[in-house]
Amino acid sequence: MKNPYKDKTWFKLLSNKYVWVSLSFLTWMIFLDNYSYFEHRFLNKQIEELEDNATYYQGEIKKDEENIKQLKNPLQIEKYAREKYYMKKDSEDIYIIEFEGDTVKKK
């Protein structure tokens, strides 16, 4: 009995052992291997996030270094202490006045 599908191109393709080996290899490399495509995508996203964090923190370091340079001046130290920590001299009184309608809405 003759196989009616023997002359069809799809049958020849599916009966080829090299095609099966190639398909199994590609399936293994894409889905199952430790260094699969999906693992690489996940790792690349993590690398991008870490690089973004590094650039952000480098910018923050530059801002902090600039603030440190400014705080070497005694007048700047006094200004900073008054603004941030509400410090005062012994001979003065500080009154903090807050109004209900004076809040600034942040976006």
Phi, psi and omega in degrees: 000130183269141179282122183288343183264004186296330183268357180283146183289322180294327178290320177296321180294315181286339179269358180279126183290332180291326176294317180294320178294317179296317178296317179294322178296314179297319178297317179298314184289327183279319189250322195256337186286157177295333179252045184287171180300317182292323177295321178295319178298316180298315180293323178295322176296319178296320179297317179298318178297318179293322177293321176297318177297320181296317179293321178298312182291330175294321175296319178295323178297319179297319178297317180295321178296322178294319177296322179295320177297320179291327183282001175283344177273129182299328178292324178291324177297316179297316179298315180297316181295322179292319184284316187272322188246006179052039177280156182217166174280163182296330187266011182229158177245145180242132177241126178257118182250123178240136177253148182293320183275006184263018180277141178260127180278130178265144180275000000 
